[in-house]
Short mmCIF file of C-alpha atoms in Angstrom, two decimals:
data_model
loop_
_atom_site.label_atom_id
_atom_site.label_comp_id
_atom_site.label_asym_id
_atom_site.label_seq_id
_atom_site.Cartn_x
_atom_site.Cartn_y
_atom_site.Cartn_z
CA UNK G 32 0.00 0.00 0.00
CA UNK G 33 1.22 3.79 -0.72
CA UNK G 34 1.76 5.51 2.40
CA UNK G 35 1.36 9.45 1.34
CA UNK G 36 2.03 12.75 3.77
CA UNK G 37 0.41 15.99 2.93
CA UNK G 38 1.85 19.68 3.34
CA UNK G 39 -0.49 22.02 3.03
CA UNK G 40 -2.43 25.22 4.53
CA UNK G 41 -5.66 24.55 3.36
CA UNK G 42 -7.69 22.38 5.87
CA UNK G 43 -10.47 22.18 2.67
CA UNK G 44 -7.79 20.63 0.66
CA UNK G 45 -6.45 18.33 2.97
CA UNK G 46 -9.84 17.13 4.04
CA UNK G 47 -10.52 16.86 0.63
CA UNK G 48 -7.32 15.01 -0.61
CA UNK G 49 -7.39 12.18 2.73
CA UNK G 50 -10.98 11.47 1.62
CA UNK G 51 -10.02 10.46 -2.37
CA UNK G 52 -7.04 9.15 -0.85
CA UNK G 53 -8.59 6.92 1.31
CA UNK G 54 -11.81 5.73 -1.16
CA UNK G 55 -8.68 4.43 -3.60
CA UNK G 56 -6.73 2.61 -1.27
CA UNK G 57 -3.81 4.69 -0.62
CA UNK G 58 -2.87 5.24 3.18
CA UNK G 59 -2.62 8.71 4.54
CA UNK G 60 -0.08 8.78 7.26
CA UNK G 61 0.39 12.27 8.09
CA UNK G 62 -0.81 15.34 7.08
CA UNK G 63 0.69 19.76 8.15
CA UNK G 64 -0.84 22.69 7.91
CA UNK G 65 2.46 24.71 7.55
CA UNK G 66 5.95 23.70 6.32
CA UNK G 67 7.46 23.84 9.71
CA UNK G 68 5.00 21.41 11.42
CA UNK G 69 5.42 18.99 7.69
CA UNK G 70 9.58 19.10 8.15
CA UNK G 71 9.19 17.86 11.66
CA UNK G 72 6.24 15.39 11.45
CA UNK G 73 8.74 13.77 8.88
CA UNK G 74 11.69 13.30 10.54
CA UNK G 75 9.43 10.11 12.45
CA UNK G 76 7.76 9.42 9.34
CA UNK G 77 8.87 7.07 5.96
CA UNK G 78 6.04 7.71 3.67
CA UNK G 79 6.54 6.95 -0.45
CA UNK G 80 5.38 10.23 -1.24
CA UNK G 81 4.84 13.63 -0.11
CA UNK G 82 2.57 16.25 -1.08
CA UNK G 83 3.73 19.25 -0.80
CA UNK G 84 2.12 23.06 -1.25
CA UNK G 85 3.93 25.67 -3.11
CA UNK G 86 2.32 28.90 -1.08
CA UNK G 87 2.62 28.63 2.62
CA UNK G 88 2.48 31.14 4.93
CA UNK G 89 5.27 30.05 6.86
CA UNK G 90 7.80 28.59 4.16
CA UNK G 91 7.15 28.10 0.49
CA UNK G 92 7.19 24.38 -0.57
CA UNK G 93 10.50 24.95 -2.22
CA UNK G 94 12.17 25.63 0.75
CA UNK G 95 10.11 23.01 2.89
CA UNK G 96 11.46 20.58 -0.30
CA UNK G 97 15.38 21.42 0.58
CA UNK G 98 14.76 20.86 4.24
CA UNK G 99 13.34 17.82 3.67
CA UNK G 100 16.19 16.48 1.33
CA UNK G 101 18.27 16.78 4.24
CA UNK G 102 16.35 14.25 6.05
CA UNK G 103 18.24 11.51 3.29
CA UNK G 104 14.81 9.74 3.73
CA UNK G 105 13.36 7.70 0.07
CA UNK G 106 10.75 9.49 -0.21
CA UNK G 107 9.62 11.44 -3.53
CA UNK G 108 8.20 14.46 -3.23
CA UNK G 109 5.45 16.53 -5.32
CA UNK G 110 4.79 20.19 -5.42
CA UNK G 111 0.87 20.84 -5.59
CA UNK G 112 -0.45 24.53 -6.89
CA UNK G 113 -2.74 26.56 -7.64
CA UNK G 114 -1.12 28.48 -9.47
CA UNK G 115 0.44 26.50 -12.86
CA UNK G 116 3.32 28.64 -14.78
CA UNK G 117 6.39 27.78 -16.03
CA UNK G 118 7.95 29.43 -13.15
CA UNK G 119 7.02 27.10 -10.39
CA UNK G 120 7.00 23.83 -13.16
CA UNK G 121 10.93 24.85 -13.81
CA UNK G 122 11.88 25.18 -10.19
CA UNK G 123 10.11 21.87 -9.16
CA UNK G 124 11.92 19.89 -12.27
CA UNK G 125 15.22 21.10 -10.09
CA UNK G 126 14.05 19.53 -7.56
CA UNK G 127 11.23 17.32 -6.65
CA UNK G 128 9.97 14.09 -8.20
CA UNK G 129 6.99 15.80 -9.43
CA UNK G 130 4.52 18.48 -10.02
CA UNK G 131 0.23 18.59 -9.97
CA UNK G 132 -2.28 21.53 -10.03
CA UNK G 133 -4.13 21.32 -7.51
CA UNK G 134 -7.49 21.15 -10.16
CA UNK G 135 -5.87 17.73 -11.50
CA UNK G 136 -5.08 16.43 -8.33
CA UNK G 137 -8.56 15.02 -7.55
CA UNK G 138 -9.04 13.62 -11.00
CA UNK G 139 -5.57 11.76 -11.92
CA UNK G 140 -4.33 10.98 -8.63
CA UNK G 141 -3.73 7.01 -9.62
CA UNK G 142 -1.45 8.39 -12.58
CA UNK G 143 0.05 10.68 -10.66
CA UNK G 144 1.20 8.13 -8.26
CA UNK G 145 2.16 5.67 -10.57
CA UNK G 146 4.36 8.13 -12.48
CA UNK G 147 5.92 9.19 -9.39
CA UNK G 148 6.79 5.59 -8.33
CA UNK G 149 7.75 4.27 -11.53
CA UNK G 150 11.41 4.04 -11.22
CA UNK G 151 12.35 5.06 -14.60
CA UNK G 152 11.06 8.57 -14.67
CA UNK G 153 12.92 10.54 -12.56
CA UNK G 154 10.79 13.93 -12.95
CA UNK G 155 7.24 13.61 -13.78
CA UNK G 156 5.02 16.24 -14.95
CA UNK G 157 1.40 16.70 -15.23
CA UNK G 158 0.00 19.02 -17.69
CA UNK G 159 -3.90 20.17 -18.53
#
């Protein structure tokens, strides 16, 4: 079973995203509301994948990213947004596993995690 952790400071969302998480299977282990609390619920934690918000209003998910790189812990990480430009898909090619809007989370979340776990893709990208 996929063990997931989500980052993000919309309770809606995360409500949202543990409910179609749980109807397909996939177990929720941990969830933030803020990058902070995400960086050190994960330092206990060994999810596969992490979701993780771009716009935070204590750290941005790219920073929350690099901090959790440092942990040296498998799992892949995903930036979820709002707000799709080639600004934020450039940045999280450098360095997460993958990028989602937010709007196609909900409706391709079995490809997403399959393209994130398949081992030969390093970056994966989803696009409208």
């Amino acid at each position: 079973m996929v063990k997931v952790f989500l980052i993000d400071d919309s309770k809606d969302f995360i409500n949202s995203a543990i409910k179609l998480l749980t109807e397909e299977g996939i177990e929720v282990i941990g969830y933030a509301y803020s990058g902070k609390e995400g960086i050190e619920s994960l330092q206990n934690l060994n999810p596969d994948i992490v979701f993780v918000d771009i716009v935070m209003p204590d750290m941005d998910g790219f920073s929350v990213i690099k901090e959790l790189k440092k942990l040296n812990n498998p799992f892949k990480t995903v930036i979820l947004t709002l707000y799709d430009n080639d600004e934020y898909r450039k940045v999280s090619e450098e360095i997460a596993d993958g990028f989602v809007s937010k709007s196609d989370f909900f409706s391709k979340i079995k490809e997403i995690l399959e393209g994130i776990l398949r081992e030969e893709k390093k970056k994966t990208i989803y696009k409208k």
